[in-house]
Every structure is written in C-alpha cells, then in structure tokens.
Coordinates of C-alpha atoms in Angstrom, one line a residue:
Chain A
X651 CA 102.9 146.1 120.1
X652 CA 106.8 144.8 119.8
X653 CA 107.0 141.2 118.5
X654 CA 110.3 139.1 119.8
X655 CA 110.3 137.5 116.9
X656 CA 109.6 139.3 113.5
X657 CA 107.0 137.6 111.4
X658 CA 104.8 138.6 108.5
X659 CA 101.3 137.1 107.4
X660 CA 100.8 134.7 104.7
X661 CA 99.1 136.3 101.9
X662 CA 95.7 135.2 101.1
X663 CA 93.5 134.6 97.7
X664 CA 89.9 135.6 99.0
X665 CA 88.7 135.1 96.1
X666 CA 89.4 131.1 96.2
X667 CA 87.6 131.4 99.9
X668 CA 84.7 133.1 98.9
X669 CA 84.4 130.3 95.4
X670 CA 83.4 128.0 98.2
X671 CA 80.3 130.2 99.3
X672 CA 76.9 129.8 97.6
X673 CA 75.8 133.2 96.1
X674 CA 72.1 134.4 94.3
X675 CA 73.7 137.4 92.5
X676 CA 71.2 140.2 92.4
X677 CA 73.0 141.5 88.5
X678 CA 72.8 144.9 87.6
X679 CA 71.0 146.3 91.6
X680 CA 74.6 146.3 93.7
X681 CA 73.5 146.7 96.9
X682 CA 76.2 148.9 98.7
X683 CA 77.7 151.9 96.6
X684 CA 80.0 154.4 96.8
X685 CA 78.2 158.3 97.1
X686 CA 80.8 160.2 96.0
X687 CA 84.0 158.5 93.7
X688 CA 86.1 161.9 94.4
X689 CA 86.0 161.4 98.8
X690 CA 87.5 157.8 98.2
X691 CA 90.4 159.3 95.7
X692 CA 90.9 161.6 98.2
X693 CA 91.0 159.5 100.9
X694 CA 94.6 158.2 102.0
X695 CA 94.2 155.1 104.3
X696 CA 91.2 153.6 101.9
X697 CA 90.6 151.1 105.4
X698 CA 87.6 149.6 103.5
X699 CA 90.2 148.2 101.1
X700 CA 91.8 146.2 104.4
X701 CA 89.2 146.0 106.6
X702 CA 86.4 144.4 104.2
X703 CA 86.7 140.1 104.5
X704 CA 85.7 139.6 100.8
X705 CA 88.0 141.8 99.4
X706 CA 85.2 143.5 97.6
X707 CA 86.8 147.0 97.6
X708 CA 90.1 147.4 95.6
X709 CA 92.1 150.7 94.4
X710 CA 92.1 151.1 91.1
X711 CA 94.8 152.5 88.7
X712 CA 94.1 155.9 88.9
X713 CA 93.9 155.8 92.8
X714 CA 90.2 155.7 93.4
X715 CA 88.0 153.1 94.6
X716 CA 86.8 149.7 92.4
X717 CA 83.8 148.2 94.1
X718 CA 82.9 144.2 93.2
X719 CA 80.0 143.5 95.6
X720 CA 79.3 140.1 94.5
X721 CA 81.6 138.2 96.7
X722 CA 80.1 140.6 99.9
X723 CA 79.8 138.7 102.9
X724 CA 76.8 141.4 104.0
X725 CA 78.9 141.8 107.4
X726 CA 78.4 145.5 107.4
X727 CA 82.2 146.1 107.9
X728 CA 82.9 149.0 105.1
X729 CA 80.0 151.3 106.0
X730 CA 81.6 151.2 109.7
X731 CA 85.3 152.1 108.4
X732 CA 84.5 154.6 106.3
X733 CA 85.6 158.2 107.9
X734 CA 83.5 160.1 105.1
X735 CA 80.0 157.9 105.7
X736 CA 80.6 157.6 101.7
X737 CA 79.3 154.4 101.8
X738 CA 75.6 153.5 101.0
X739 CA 75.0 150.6 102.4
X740 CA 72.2 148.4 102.2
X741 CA 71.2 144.8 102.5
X742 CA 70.6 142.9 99.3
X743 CA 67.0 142.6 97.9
X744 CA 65.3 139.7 99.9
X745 CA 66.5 136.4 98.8
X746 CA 69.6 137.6 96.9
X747 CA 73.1 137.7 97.6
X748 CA 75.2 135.6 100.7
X749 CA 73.3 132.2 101.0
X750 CA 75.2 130.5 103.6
X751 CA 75.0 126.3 103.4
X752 CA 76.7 126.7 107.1
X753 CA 76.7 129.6 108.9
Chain B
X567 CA 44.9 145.6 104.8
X568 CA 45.5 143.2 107.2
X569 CA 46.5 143.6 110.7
X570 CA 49.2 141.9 112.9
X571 CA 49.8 141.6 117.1
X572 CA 52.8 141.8 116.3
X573 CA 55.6 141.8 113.3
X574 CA 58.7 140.5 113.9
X575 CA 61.8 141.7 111.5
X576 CA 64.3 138.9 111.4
X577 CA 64.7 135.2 112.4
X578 CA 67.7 134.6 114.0
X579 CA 67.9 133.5 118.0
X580 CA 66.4 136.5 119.0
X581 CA 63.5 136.5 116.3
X582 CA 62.7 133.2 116.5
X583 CA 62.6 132.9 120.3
X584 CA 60.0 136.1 120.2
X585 CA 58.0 134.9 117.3
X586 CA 57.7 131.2 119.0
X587 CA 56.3 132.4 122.4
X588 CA 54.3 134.9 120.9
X589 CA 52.8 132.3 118.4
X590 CA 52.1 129.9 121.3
X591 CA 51.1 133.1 123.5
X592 CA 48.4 133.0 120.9
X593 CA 48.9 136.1 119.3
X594 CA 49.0 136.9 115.2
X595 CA 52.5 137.1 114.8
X596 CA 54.3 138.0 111.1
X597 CA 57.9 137.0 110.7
X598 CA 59.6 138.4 107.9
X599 CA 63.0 137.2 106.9
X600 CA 65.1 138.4 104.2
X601 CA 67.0 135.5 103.6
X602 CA 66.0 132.5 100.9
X603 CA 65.4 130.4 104.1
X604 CA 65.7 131.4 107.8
X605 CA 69.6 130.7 108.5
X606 CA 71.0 131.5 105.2
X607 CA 71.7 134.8 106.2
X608 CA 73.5 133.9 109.7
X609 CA 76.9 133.1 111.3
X610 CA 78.0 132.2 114.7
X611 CA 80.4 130.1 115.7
X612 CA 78.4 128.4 116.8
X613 CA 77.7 127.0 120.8
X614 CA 73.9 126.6 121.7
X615 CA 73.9 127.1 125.2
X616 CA 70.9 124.7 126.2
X617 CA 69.3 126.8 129.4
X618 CA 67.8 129.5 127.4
X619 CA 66.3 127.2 124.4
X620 CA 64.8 124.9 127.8
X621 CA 63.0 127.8 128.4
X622 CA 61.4 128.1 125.0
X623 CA 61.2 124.8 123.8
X624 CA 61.9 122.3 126.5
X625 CA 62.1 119.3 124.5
X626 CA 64.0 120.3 121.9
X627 CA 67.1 117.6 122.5
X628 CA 64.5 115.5 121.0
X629 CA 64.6 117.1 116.8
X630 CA 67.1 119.8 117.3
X631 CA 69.9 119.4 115.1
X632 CA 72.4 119.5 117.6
X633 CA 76.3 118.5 116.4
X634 CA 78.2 117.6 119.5
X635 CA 78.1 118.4 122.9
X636 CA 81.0 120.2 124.5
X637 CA 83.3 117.7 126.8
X638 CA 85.7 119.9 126.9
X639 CA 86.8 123.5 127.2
X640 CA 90.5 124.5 126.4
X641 CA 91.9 128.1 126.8
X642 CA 95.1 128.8 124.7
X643 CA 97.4 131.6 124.7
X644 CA 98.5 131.5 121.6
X645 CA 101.5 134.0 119.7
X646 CA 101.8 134.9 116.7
X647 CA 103.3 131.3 115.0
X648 CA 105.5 129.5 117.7
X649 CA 104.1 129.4 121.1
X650 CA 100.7 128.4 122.9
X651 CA 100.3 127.8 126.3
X652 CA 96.8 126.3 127.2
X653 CA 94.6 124.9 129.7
X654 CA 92.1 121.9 129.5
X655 CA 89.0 121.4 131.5
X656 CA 87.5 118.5 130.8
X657 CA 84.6 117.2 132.8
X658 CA 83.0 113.6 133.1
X659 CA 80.0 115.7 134.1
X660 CA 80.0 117.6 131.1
X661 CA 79.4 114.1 129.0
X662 CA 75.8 113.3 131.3
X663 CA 72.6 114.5 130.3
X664 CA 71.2 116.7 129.9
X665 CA 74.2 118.4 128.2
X666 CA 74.9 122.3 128.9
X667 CA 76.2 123.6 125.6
X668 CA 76.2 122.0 122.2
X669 CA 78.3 122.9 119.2
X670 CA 75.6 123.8 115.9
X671 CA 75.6 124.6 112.8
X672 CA 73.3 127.6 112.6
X673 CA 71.9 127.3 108.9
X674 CA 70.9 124.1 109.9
X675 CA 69.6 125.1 113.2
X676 CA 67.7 128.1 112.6
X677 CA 66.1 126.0 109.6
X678 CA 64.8 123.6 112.7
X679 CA 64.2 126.6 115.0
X680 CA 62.0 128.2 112.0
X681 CA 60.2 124.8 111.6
X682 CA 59.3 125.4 115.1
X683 CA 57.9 128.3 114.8
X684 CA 55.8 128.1 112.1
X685 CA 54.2 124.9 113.7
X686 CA 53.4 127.3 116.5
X687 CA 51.2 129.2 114.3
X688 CA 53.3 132.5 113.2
X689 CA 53.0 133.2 109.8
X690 CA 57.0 133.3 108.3
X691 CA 57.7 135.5 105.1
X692 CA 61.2 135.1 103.5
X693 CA 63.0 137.1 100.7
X694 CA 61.9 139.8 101.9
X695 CA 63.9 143.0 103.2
X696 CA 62.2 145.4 105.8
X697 CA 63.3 148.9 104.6
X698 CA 61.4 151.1 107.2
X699 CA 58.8 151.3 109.6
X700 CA 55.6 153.4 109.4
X701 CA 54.8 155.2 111.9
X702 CA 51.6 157.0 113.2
X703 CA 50.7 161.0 113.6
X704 CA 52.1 160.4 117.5
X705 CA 55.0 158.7 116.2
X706 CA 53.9 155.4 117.6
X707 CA 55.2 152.7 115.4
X708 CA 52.5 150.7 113.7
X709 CA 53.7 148.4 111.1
X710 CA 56.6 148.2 108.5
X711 CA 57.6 148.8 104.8
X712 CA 59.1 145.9 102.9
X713 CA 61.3 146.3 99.5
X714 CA 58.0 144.2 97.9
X715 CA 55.3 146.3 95.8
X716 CA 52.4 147.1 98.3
X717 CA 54.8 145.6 100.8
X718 CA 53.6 148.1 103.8
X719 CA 52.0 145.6 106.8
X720 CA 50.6 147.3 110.1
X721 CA 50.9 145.9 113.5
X722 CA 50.5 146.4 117.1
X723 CA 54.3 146.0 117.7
X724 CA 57.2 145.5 116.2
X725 CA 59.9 144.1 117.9
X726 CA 63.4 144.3 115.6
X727 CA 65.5 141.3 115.5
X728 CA 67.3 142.2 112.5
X729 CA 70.8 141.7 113.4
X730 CA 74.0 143.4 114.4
X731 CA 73.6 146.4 112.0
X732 CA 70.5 147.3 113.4
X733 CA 69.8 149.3 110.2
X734 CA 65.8 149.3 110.7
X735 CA 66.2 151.0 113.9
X736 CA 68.2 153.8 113.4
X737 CA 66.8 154.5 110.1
X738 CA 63.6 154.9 111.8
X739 CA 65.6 157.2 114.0
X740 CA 64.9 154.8 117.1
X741 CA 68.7 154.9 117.9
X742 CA 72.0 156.3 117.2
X743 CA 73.4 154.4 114.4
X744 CA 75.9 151.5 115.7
X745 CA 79.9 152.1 116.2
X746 CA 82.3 151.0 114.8
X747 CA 84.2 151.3 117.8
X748 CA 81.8 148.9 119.8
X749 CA 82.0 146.2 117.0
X750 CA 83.9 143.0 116.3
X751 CA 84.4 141.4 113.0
X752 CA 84.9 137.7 113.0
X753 CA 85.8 135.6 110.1
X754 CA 85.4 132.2 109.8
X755 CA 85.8 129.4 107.5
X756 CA 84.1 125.5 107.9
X757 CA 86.5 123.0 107.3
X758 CA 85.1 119.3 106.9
X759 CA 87.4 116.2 107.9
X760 CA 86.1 112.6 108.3
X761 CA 84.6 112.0 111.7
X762 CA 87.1 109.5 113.2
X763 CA 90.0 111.7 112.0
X764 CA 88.2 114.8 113.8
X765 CA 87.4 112.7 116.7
X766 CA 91.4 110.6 116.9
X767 CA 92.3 114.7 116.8
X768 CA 90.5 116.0 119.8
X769 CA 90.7 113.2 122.2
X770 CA 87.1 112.4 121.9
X771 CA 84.4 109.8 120.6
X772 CA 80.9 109.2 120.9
X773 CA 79.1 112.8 120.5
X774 CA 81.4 114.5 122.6
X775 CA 82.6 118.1 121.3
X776 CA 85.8 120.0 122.2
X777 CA 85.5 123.9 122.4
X778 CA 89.0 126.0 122.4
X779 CA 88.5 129.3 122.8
X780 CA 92.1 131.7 121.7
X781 CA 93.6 134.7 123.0
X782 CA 96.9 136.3 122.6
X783 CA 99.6 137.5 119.8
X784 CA 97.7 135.6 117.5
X785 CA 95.8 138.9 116.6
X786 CA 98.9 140.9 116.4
X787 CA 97.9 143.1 119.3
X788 CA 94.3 144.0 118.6
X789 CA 92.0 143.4 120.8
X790 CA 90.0 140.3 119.7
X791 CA 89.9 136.5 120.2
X792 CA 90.4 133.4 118.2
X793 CA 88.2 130.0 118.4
X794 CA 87.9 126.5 116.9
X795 CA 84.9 124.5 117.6
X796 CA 84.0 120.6 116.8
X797 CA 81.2 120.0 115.2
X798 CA 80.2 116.2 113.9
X799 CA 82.4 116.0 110.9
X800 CA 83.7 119.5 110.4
X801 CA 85.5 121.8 112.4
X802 CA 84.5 125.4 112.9
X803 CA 87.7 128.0 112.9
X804 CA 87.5 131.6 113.7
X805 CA 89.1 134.9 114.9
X806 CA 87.7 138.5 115.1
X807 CA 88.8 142.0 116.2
X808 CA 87.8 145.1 117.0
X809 CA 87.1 147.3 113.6
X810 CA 88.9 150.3 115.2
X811 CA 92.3 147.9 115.9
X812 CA 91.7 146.1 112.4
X813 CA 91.0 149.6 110.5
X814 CA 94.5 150.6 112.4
X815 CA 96.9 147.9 111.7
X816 CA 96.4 147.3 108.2
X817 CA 95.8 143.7 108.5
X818 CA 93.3 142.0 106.7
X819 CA 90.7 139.8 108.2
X820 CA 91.6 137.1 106.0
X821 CA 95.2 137.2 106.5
X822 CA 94.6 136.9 110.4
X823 CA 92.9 133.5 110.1
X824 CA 95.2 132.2 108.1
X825 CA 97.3 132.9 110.4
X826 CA 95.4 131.2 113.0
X827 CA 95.4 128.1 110.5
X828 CA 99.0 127.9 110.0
X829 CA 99.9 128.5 113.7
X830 CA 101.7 124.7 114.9
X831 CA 99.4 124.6 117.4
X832 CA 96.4 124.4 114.9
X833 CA 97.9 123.2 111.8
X834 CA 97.8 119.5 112.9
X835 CA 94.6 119.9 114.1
X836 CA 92.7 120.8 110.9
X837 CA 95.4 119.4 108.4
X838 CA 93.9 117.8 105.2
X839 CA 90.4 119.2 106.1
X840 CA 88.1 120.3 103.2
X841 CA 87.0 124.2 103.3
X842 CA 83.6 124.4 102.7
X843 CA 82.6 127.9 103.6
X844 CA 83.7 131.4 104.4
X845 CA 82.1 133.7 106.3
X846 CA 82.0 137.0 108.4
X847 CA 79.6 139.1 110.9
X848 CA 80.2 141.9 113.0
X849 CA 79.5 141.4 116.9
X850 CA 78.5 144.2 119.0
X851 CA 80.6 144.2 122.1
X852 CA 80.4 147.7 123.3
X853 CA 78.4 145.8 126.4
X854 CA 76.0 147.3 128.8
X855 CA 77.1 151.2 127.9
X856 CA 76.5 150.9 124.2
X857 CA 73.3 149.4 124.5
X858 CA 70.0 151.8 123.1
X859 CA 67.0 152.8 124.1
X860 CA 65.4 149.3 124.1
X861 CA 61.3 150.4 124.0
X862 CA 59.3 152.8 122.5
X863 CA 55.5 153.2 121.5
X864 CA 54.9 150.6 119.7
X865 CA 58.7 149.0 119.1
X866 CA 61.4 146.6 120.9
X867 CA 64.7 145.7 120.3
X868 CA 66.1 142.3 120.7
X869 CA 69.3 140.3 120.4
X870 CA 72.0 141.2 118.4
X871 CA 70.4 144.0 116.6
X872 CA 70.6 145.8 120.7
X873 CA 73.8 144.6 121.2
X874 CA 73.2 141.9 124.0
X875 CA 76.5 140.5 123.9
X876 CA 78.5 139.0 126.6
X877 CA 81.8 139.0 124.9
X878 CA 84.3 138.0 128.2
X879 CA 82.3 134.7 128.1
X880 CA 81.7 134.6 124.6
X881 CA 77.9 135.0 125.1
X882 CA 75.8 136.0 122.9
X883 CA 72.8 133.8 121.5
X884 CA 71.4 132.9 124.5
X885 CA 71.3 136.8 125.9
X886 CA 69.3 136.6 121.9
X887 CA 66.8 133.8 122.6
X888 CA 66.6 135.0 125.8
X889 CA 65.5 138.7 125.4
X890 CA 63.6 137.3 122.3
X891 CA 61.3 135.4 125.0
X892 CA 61.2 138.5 127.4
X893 CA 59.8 140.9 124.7
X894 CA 57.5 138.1 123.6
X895 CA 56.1 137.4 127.3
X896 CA 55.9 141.1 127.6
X897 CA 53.6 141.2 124.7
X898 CA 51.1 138.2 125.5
X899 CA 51.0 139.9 129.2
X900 CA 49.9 143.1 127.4
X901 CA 47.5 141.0 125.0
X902 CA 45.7 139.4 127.7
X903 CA 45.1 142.4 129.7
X904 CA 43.5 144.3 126.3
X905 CA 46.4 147.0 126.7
X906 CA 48.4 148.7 123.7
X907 CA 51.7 148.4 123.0
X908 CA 52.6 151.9 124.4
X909 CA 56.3 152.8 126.0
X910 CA 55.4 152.7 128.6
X911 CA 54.0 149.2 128.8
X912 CA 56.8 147.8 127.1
X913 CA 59.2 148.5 129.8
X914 CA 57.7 145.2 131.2
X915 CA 60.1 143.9 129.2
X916 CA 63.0 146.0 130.6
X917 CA 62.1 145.0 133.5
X918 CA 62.3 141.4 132.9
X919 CA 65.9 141.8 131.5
X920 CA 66.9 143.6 134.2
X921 CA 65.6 140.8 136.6
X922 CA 67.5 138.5 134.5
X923 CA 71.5 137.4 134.0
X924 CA 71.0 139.0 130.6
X925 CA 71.4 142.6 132.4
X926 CA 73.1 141.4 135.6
X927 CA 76.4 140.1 133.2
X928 CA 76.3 143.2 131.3
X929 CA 76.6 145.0 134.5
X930 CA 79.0 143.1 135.7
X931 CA 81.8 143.7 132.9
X932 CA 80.7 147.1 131.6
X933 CA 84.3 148.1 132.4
X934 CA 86.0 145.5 130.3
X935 CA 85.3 146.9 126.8
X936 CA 87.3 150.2 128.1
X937 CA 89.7 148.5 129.5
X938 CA 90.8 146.5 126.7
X939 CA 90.7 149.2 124.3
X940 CA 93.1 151.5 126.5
X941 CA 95.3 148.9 128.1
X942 CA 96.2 146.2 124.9
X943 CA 98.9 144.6 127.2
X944 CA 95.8 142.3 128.5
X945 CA 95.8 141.0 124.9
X946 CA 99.3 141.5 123.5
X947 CA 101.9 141.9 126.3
X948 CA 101.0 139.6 129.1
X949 CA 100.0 136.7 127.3
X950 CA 103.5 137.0 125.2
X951 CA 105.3 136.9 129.0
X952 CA 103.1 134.2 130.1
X953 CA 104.4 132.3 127.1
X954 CA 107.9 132.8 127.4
X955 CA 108.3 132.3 131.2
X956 CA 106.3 129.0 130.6
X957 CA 109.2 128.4 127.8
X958 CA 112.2 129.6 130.0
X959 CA 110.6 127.1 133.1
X960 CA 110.6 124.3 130.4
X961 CA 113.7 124.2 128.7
X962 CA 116.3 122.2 130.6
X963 CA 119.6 123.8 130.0
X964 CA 121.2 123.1 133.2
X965 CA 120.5 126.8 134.7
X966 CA 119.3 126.5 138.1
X967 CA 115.6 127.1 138.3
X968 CA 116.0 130.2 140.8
X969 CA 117.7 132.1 137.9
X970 CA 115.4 131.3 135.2
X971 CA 112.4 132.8 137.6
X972 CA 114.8 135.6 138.7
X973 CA 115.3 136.3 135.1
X974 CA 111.3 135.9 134.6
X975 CA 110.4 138.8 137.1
X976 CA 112.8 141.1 135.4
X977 CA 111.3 140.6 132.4
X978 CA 108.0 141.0 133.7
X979 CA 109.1 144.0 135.7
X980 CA 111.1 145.4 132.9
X981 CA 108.0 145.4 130.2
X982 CA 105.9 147.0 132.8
X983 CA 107.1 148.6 135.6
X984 CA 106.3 147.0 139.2
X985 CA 103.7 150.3 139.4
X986 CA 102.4 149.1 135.6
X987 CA 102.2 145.7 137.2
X988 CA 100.3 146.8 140.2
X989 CA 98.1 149.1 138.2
X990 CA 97.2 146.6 135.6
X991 CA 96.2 144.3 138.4
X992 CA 93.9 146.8 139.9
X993 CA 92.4 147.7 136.6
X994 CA 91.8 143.8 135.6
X995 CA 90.3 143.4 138.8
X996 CA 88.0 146.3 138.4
X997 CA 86.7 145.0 135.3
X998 CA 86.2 141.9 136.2
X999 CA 84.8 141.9 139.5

C-alpha cells in the first residue's frame, strides 16, 4: 500500500509496557522453547522476532535466536509465525506466568 | 476415582456460561482453570453485550461488575497520523434501561461470572493446566489429564473452552491445528485517567460509555481494526491485525498502537492517562469456513477455542456465552433422558447453533474474511480517498466546489479503475449481503 505522505513508526520500549504487567515467574521451566537452535540461524525473516508483542524473541550476536519468556503475554503468536513449527509451545504451569489485574 | 457429568476445560465466556447452566441443570460439573483466578488469564476489549448473559443469568445488572454503558458508537477512518474522518451515533435510547452493551473489565468480570458459578454448584479448580484428554478403547473421550501428579479426572463429556489456541483439541487430534492465517492479534494497553477528565473527554456523564471502533491507514494496510473503549475511570485502547499481514510487513504489534496513541485524533483523548497494563490475544476470525468439527463422542467445542467470532461486528463473547449455554442445554437434555454423551447426541447442540444468530451471522459474512485478505483496498485504499475527498470538500480555497468533486472522481477513478470501482462494489456487496 502507497502512503501520500511518508511516515515511520515511533519506536517502542516493550519492556517499560510489559513492567506494568503482574507476572508469577515459573524460574528455571520456560514454557515455550525453541526445538532446534540451527532452523532459527537458518532462518532469514526470524517473523517471531516482529511478530511476538512482548518482544520475548530477539537475534542474538551470532545470528541465532535469544528466547526471554518471562515477559510472554501467552497470546500464542510465535508458534503461529514460525514457517519451521520450531517452536514448542506450551502454556505455563497452572497458576504461573501472565496474571492480568485487567484484562 | 471420582467421576464427573461433565468437565469443563477453561473459564472464560464460553466456560463459564456452560459450567453455570449445567451446574443449575443439576449436573456434576468440574471446571478447571489454569489461571491463579478465573480472569487472570483473559483479554478482551471488552463490550458485554447484555442479551446473551439475560439468557444465563437474568439478573445479573443487579452484582455484575459492569463499567459503563455504551451511549454512544463512533466509527473513524483513521490514516496513518493526520486524518480521521468519523461518524457518531448517539442514541437517547441507548441511555434507558435495560442497557444493550456495557463496557467491562474482564478480570474483574469473569471473577463475578466465576462467583456465579460456583454458587450454582460446579466445583472450580484453578492453577491448573489440562494437557490432554484420555480417551476410551472406541476413542470416546472420557475425562482429562492435568499437569498435577495423579491429575487424570474422568467424565461423561468434556466440552473445551480453553481459548483461541485450542491446544487441547488438536493435541487430542479432535481438529486441525489453528491458522495462522485465520487469526488476529490484538494488543492493548489500559490507560487510567480521573473520571471527570475521562467523562469532560467523551461528551458524557453519569454511567454513560462511549465505544469507537477504528479502521483505516492506521494499520498501514493490513487488514485489522483499531478500538478505544470507556470504561469508569480508565480507557481501554486497542488495535490488531491479521498474523499473516503482521508476519509480512515487519511491523511490530507494539509499534502499531503506539501509533494509534499518538495519532491527533487520539492523543487528546488519552493525554496524561496512567498505563496500567499491557496485553495481547489472538482472535480467530477465519468465520464460518474455519470453524471444526464441533462434536464428537464424548467432546464439544465452545467459544473462542472453535472460533465463534463475528469479527465485521466485532462479536465475539456473546457467540462464547452463547454456545457455552447451547452445549450446556444440550447436556442437561441428554442427562434427563439417561442418554450418553455420544456424537451423535451431541449434535443437539449443532443444532441449536444453527437455529441460532450464532450460525446465521457466520453465514452471513463467510465471504468477508476472503475478501479482505485478497482485496486490502477495503482497508488501506478507500478509506485513505474517503479521507482526502472529505479534506479537499473542506478546505475553502476559493476553487469552486464542482472542480474539487471533479478532481475527487479522478482520483477515485485513477487509483482504481471505473471497472476496479464497479468490481469492488460487487465484491463488497457480496460479502456483505
């Protein structure tokens, strides 16, 4: 889609978003990983790296995948945009992670 | 080990609307939730629409809690960061009781809604994750398996109201696994502001609510919608697209709201508010052709979790609380004539959608997904020419009217040929009929 009028989008700290959430970090069980480190080096869009809200999925120095699932929202998103189903996704254990005040 | 009617995986709309009826129904009904407290894993936007909780709970005005009631519906075209063109409805019907459609706050009401059903008699576990079902030598689904030690619990159905992901369902191999093409994600942030500031703002006092729904350049060409909702002291503020248009522009979900925020047609509105909250969810809009198989022995699927989404009207947790109460009713009909929960008998509650406005709107716009995914000028280009032509009409400049909507036309005719015009307007009519 052309734009009349050219026009760029503010960057955006998540990661001051997300401090307003309430969390119950489940330390030391993350509950999505990645299945294979070498299909997300290889991969060249990395949409999990736009797509996900919490910025939870970052590329690291060497080109591969750094995954930080505490601030997950648990929307689902990076399991859906990943071409090589190399993510394994699953919801936290019951009572840990996302605890919204709002909703 | 002890045996359910029923077992009900999640309580959200859809959940709680099934475990209430069934509860009253008098059936044994478990509801397991994997959140800390019923809510604290959901997001909406939120609108309660009142006619499907009636139905459930008829008194509910009376200890709901309910934030404002919607006086007023605007629709704004908005672009990128200049321009929105809008339209108001505002109703003095729409401020007389009993009020349609309420603005909530959904950890706060599905806490309530939870309260309810407990008090109905359904036993409600939270913290705690359903990781599979179990399933019989026929394949007839008879309970499920929780993340807890010893955590597998048998039942005569299980009806799956576990969200938008669906993951219990096609793990089981119920149904194909959701796509991403069919989904929405929607980010949204609650921003808090004292009430007479919020109320100076939107034109409105007493409990009245104000509802602006968003389409339009503001999401850069992808197919999705914006919103910003009232609530009593706080302001809800939202915008989602479809995963396959997100994954393909390289735009962040993030980035797009605060877009949205910063926009002059929404800056003023929520300037000085406190953010409270961020939060995201994927909605299924693939409509009436993405939905799955909805029975099977011994199972049901309900609310988001089968995608009943009405995403043209912005429909979605009443189509929840609605099939929630049809699987229910299915159920107690079932219980009281000593049948089992076989296929077969569950397509009473097929039935009873299809009987319903649940099926009939899903019907009715099971084009429109297509459409907007093959033709984005219905998001992008015509609300951009609607926007300049109203700017062009406005600005008085001395050119004489006649040339200004001369010059309109051509640019109308000139983005999209008079055939593109014509064929649009046959393909929007399609859909939408």
């Amino acid at each position: 889609m052309t734009s009349a009028v050219e026009f760029t989008l503010p960057a955006v700290n998540v990661e001051e978003k997300l401090f307003q959430n309430r969390y119950r970090i489940d330390a030391g069980r993350p509950h999505i990983k990645v299945r294979n480190a070498d299909t997300c080096t290889a991969c060249e869009l990395k949409p999990c790296t736009v797509c996900c809200p919490a910025g939870c999925w970052r590329v690291d120095t060497d080109g591969g995948i750094e995954l930080v699932v505490d601030g997950c929202l648990e929307c689902g998103t990076c399991r859906l945009v990943c071409d090589e189903a190399n993510v394994d996704w699953n919801y936290p254990r019951g009572g840990f992670g996302i605890l919204f005040k709002f909703g | 080990m002890e045996q359910f009617d029923v077992i009900v995986v999640g309580a959200g709309p859809a959940g709680n609307a099934a475990a209430y009826t069934l509860a009253k129904g008098g059936l044994n009904v478990l509801q397991l939730e994997r959140g800390e407290s019923p809510g604290t894993k959901n997001v909406q936007g939120a609108i309660l629409y009142a006619d499907a909780l009636e139905k459930i709970i008829p008194d509910f005005r009376d200890s709901a809690p309910l934030e404002r009631h919607v006086a007023e519906q605007r629709m704004w075209l908005m672009d990128e960061n200049q321009s929105c063109t809008g339209v108001s409805y505002r109703d003095a019907r729409f401020s007389q009781e009993p009020f349609n459609r309420y603005t909530i706050i959904r950890a706060r009401f599905d806490r309530w809604f939870s309260e309810q059903v407990k008090a109905a008699g359904a036993l409600v576990v939270c913290e705690t994750t359903v990781t599979g079902l179990l399933r019989n030598d026929t394949g007839k689904v008879i309970g499920v398996r929780t993340e807890r030690e010893q955590g597998d619990i048998l039942a005569g159905c299980v009806i799956l109201a576990d969200g938008a992901n669906a993951l219990v369902g096609s793990r089981a191999g119920l149904r194909p696994e959701i796509d991403g093409k069919n989904m929405a994600l929607a980010v949204k942030e609650v921003l808090f502001l004292p009430k007479e500031t919020l109320e100076a703002r939107f034109n409105i006092g007493g409990k009245q609510g104000v509802v602006i729904e968003i389409a339009g350049n503001i999401t850069h060409g992808m197919a999705g919608t914006g919103f910003l909702y009232t609530n009593k002291d706080s302001i809800a503020i939202g915008i989602g697209c479809m995963l396959t248009d997100l994954k393909r522009q390289q735009l962040t979900p993030g980035q797009l709201l605060e877009g949205l925020k910063q926009h002059p047609a929404v800056a003023p509105l929520i300037d000085g508010a406190e953010m409270k909250e961020y939060s995201a969810h994927l909605i299924p809009e693939g409509g009436y052709k993405a939905l799955p198989q909805l029975v099977g022995d011994g199972w049901m699927i309900v609310g988001d979790s089968a995608g009943f989404v009405n995403a043209v009207h912005r429909e979605g947790s009443n189509l929840a609380m609605t099939s929630g109460r049809f699987a229910a009713e299915c159920l107690i009909d079932l219980h009281q004539a000593g049948q089992n929960a076989t296929a077969a008998n569950l397509s009473g509650y097929k039935q009873r959608l299809d009987d319903s406005f649940v099926m009939a709107d899903l019907k009715k716009y099971q084009h429109v997904p297509d459409l907007l995914n093959d033709q984005p000028q219905f998001l992008g280009l015509y609300p951009r020419l609607v926007g300049d032509a109203a700017r062009q009409m406005l600005v008085v400049d001395g050119e004489p009217k006649r040339a200004k909507q001369q010059r309109i036309m051509a640019q109308f005719r000139d983005k999209r040929s008079l055939l593109g015009l014509l064929g649009d307007a046959y393909r929007f009519w399609r859909a939408f009929r």
